[in-house]
Amino acid sequence: MTPNKYMQIAIDEAREGIRNGHGGPFGTAIVKNGILIASGHNRVLINKDPTCHGEVDAIRKACQKLNTHDLSGSELYTTGEPCHMCLCACMWANISKIYYGCTIEDNGLIGFRDDKFDKIFGCRDKLEGLMTKIDRKACLELFEEYKNLYHKIY
């Protein structure tokens, strides 16, 4: 499969989550050696857990499936540029590459405050080669759907 196909899995995950009121439009797919290992989506509201972002949900599932804490060699596809918590979770899990759709600025346009934390912690410039933006248009369409749904800003 291509990176665009994996991103579509992340988009589908996010869409399931927003339509069921689980949380924001953030879905994730984790791939290793060309095989989908796990996918997840934001479950902050449904789980009443502020740490259960899409990336964290998928990392937890991937680690359980592979019976390891080490996801070395894995790629992560996510609909929104990871917040600092998720970015660090990816690094702790040894994710080799992160592909994201919407930017931190796009996250802000739908009510999320990632930019606030980005201003405090910064340092994305030190992560050269780790993150690549793809399929922004498709992810922006997902964000627009989220914005048009009745949803709780948190």
Short mmCIF file of C-alpha atoms in Angstrom, two decimals:
data_model
loop_
_atom_site.label_atom_id
_atom_site.label_comp_id
_atom_site.label_asym_id
_atom_site.label_seq_id
_atom_site.Cartn_x
_atom_site.Cartn_y
_atom_site.Cartn_z
CA MET A 1 0.00 0.00 0.00
CA THR A 2 1.04 3.61 -0.49
CA PRO A 3 1.40 6.32 2.16
CA ASN A 4 -1.86 7.83 0.89
CA LYS A 5 -3.69 4.54 1.56
CA TYR A 6 -2.35 4.42 5.12
CA MET A 7 -3.39 8.03 5.65
CA GLN A 8 -6.87 7.10 4.43
CA ILE A 9 -7.02 4.48 7.20
CA ALA A 10 -6.16 7.23 9.70
CA ILE A 11 -8.87 9.48 8.20
CA ASP A 12 -11.44 6.67 8.40
CA GLU A 13 -10.50 6.08 12.05
CA ALA A 14 -10.89 9.78 12.83
CA ARG A 15 -14.24 9.94 11.04
CA GLU A 16 -15.52 7.00 13.10
CA GLY A 17 -14.43 8.78 16.27
CA ILE A 18 -16.01 12.15 15.49
CA ARG A 19 -19.27 10.62 14.31
CA ASN A 20 -19.52 8.69 17.58
CA GLY A 21 -18.56 11.63 19.79
CA HIS A 22 -15.31 10.05 21.01
CA GLY A 23 -13.19 13.18 20.57
CA GLY A 24 -11.46 15.33 17.97
CA PRO A 25 -10.73 14.47 14.31
CA PHE A 26 -7.45 12.75 14.97
CA GLY A 27 -6.95 9.24 13.61
CA THR A 28 -3.78 7.22 13.36
CA ALA A 29 -2.43 4.16 11.57
CA ILE A 30 0.83 2.39 12.48
CA VAL A 31 2.61 0.38 9.80
CA LYS A 32 5.67 -1.85 10.03
CA ASN A 33 7.32 -3.53 7.05
CA GLY A 34 4.37 -2.55 4.86
CA ILE A 35 1.82 -4.19 7.17
CA LEU A 36 -0.84 -2.31 9.13
CA ILE A 37 -0.17 -3.10 12.78
CA ALA A 38 -2.83 -0.97 14.49
CA SER A 39 -5.07 2.03 14.08
CA GLY A 40 -6.75 4.27 16.58
CA HIS A 41 -8.48 7.58 17.07
CA ASN A 42 -8.94 10.31 19.64
CA ARG A 43 -10.87 8.92 22.60
CA VAL A 44 -10.45 11.81 25.03
CA LEU A 45 -14.17 12.37 25.59
CA ILE A 46 -15.41 8.78 25.53
CA ASN A 47 -12.63 7.56 27.86
CA LYS A 48 -12.54 10.75 29.95
CA ASP A 49 -8.77 10.59 29.43
CA PRO A 50 -6.94 13.72 28.22
CA THR A 51 -3.98 11.57 27.12
CA CYS A 52 -5.93 9.28 24.80
CA HIS A 53 -5.11 11.09 21.56
CA GLY A 54 -5.21 9.14 18.30
CA GLU A 55 -1.47 8.51 18.29
CA VAL A 56 -1.46 7.25 21.87
CA ASP A 57 -4.47 4.99 21.20
CA ALA A 58 -2.75 3.44 18.17
CA ILE A 59 0.63 3.10 19.93
CA ARG A 60 -1.03 1.27 22.83
CA LYS A 61 -2.80 -1.10 20.44
CA ALA A 62 0.34 -1.72 18.35
CA CYS A 63 2.43 -2.51 21.43
CA GLN A 64 -0.21 -4.93 22.71
CA LYS A 65 -0.51 -6.63 19.33
CA LEU A 66 3.26 -7.04 18.94
CA ASN A 67 3.74 -7.76 22.66
CA THR A 68 6.48 -5.13 22.96
CA HIS A 69 7.15 -1.58 24.05
CA ASP A 70 9.49 -1.01 21.09
CA LEU A 71 8.00 -0.06 17.72
CA SER A 72 11.36 0.48 16.00
CA GLY A 73 11.02 0.49 12.23
CA SER A 74 7.36 1.53 12.36
CA GLU A 75 5.77 4.43 10.52
CA LEU A 76 2.90 6.42 11.98
CA TYR A 77 0.24 8.15 9.87
CA THR A 78 -1.92 10.74 11.61
CA THR A 79 -4.50 13.25 10.46
CA GLY A 80 -3.08 16.14 12.50
CA GLU A 81 0.48 17.13 13.24
CA PRO A 82 1.25 15.53 16.60
CA CYS A 83 1.08 17.61 19.75
CA HIS A 84 4.15 17.51 21.97
CA MET A 85 2.73 14.74 24.15
CA CYS A 86 2.10 12.53 21.11
CA LEU A 87 5.38 13.47 19.49
CA CYS A 88 7.23 12.37 22.62
CA ALA A 89 5.14 9.18 22.83
CA CYS A 90 6.21 8.39 19.25
CA MET A 91 9.83 8.97 20.19
CA TRP A 92 9.55 6.82 23.34
CA ALA A 93 8.03 4.05 21.18
CA ASN A 94 10.90 4.41 18.67
CA ILE A 95 8.58 5.23 15.75
CA SER A 96 10.92 5.77 12.79
CA LYS A 97 8.80 8.11 10.66
CA ILE A 98 5.69 10.25 11.19
CA TYR A 99 3.40 11.30 8.35
CA TYR A 100 0.77 13.92 9.20
CA GLY A 101 -2.00 15.70 7.31
CA CYS A 102 -3.06 18.95 8.95
CA THR A 103 -0.62 21.28 10.68
CA ILE A 104 -0.52 22.63 14.23
CA GLU A 105 -2.04 25.82 12.83
CA ASP A 106 -4.88 23.84 11.22
CA ASN A 107 -5.57 22.16 14.58
CA GLY A 108 -6.06 25.65 16.04
CA LEU A 109 -8.62 26.58 13.37
CA ILE A 110 -10.99 23.94 14.77
CA GLY A 111 -10.52 24.88 18.41
CA PHE A 112 -7.51 22.89 19.59
CA ARG A 113 -4.70 24.63 21.48
CA ASP A 114 -1.67 22.72 20.20
CA ASP A 115 -0.11 26.02 19.16
CA LYS A 116 -0.07 27.16 22.80
CA PHE A 117 2.08 24.19 23.79
CA ASP A 118 4.16 24.49 20.64
CA LYS A 119 5.09 28.04 21.63
CA ILE A 120 6.16 26.83 25.07
CA PHE A 121 8.11 23.74 24.02
CA GLY A 122 9.09 24.45 20.39
CA CYS A 123 12.08 22.49 19.04
CA ARG A 124 10.33 20.92 16.04
CA ASP A 125 13.25 22.25 13.99
CA LYS A 126 15.47 19.69 15.75
CA LEU A 127 13.42 16.78 14.38
CA GLU A 128 14.64 16.97 10.79
CA GLY A 129 13.59 13.94 8.80
CA LEU A 130 11.20 12.54 11.42
CA MET A 131 7.98 14.18 10.19
CA THR A 132 6.56 14.63 6.70
CA LYS A 133 3.30 16.35 5.74
CA ILE A 134 1.08 14.45 3.27
CA ASP A 135 -2.57 14.52 2.19
CA ARG A 136 -3.32 17.85 3.86
CA LYS A 137 -6.31 18.51 1.57
CA ALA A 138 -8.03 15.24 2.54
CA CYS A 139 -7.35 15.89 6.23
CA LEU A 140 -8.66 19.47 5.95
CA GLU A 141 -11.92 18.03 4.56
CA LEU A 142 -12.13 15.82 7.65
CA PHE A 143 -11.49 18.84 9.89
CA GLU A 144 -14.26 20.74 8.08
CA GLU A 145 -16.66 17.84 8.71
CA TYR A 146 -15.71 17.94 12.39
CA LYS A 147 -16.22 21.70 12.53
CA ASN A 148 -19.72 21.31 11.04
CA LEU A 149 -20.75 18.62 13.53
CA TYR A 150 -22.02 19.52 16.95
CA HIS A 151 -18.99 18.92 19.14
CA LYS A 152 -17.54 19.92 22.45
CA ILE A 153 -14.44 22.12 22.41
CA TYR A 154 -11.93 20.93 24.98
#
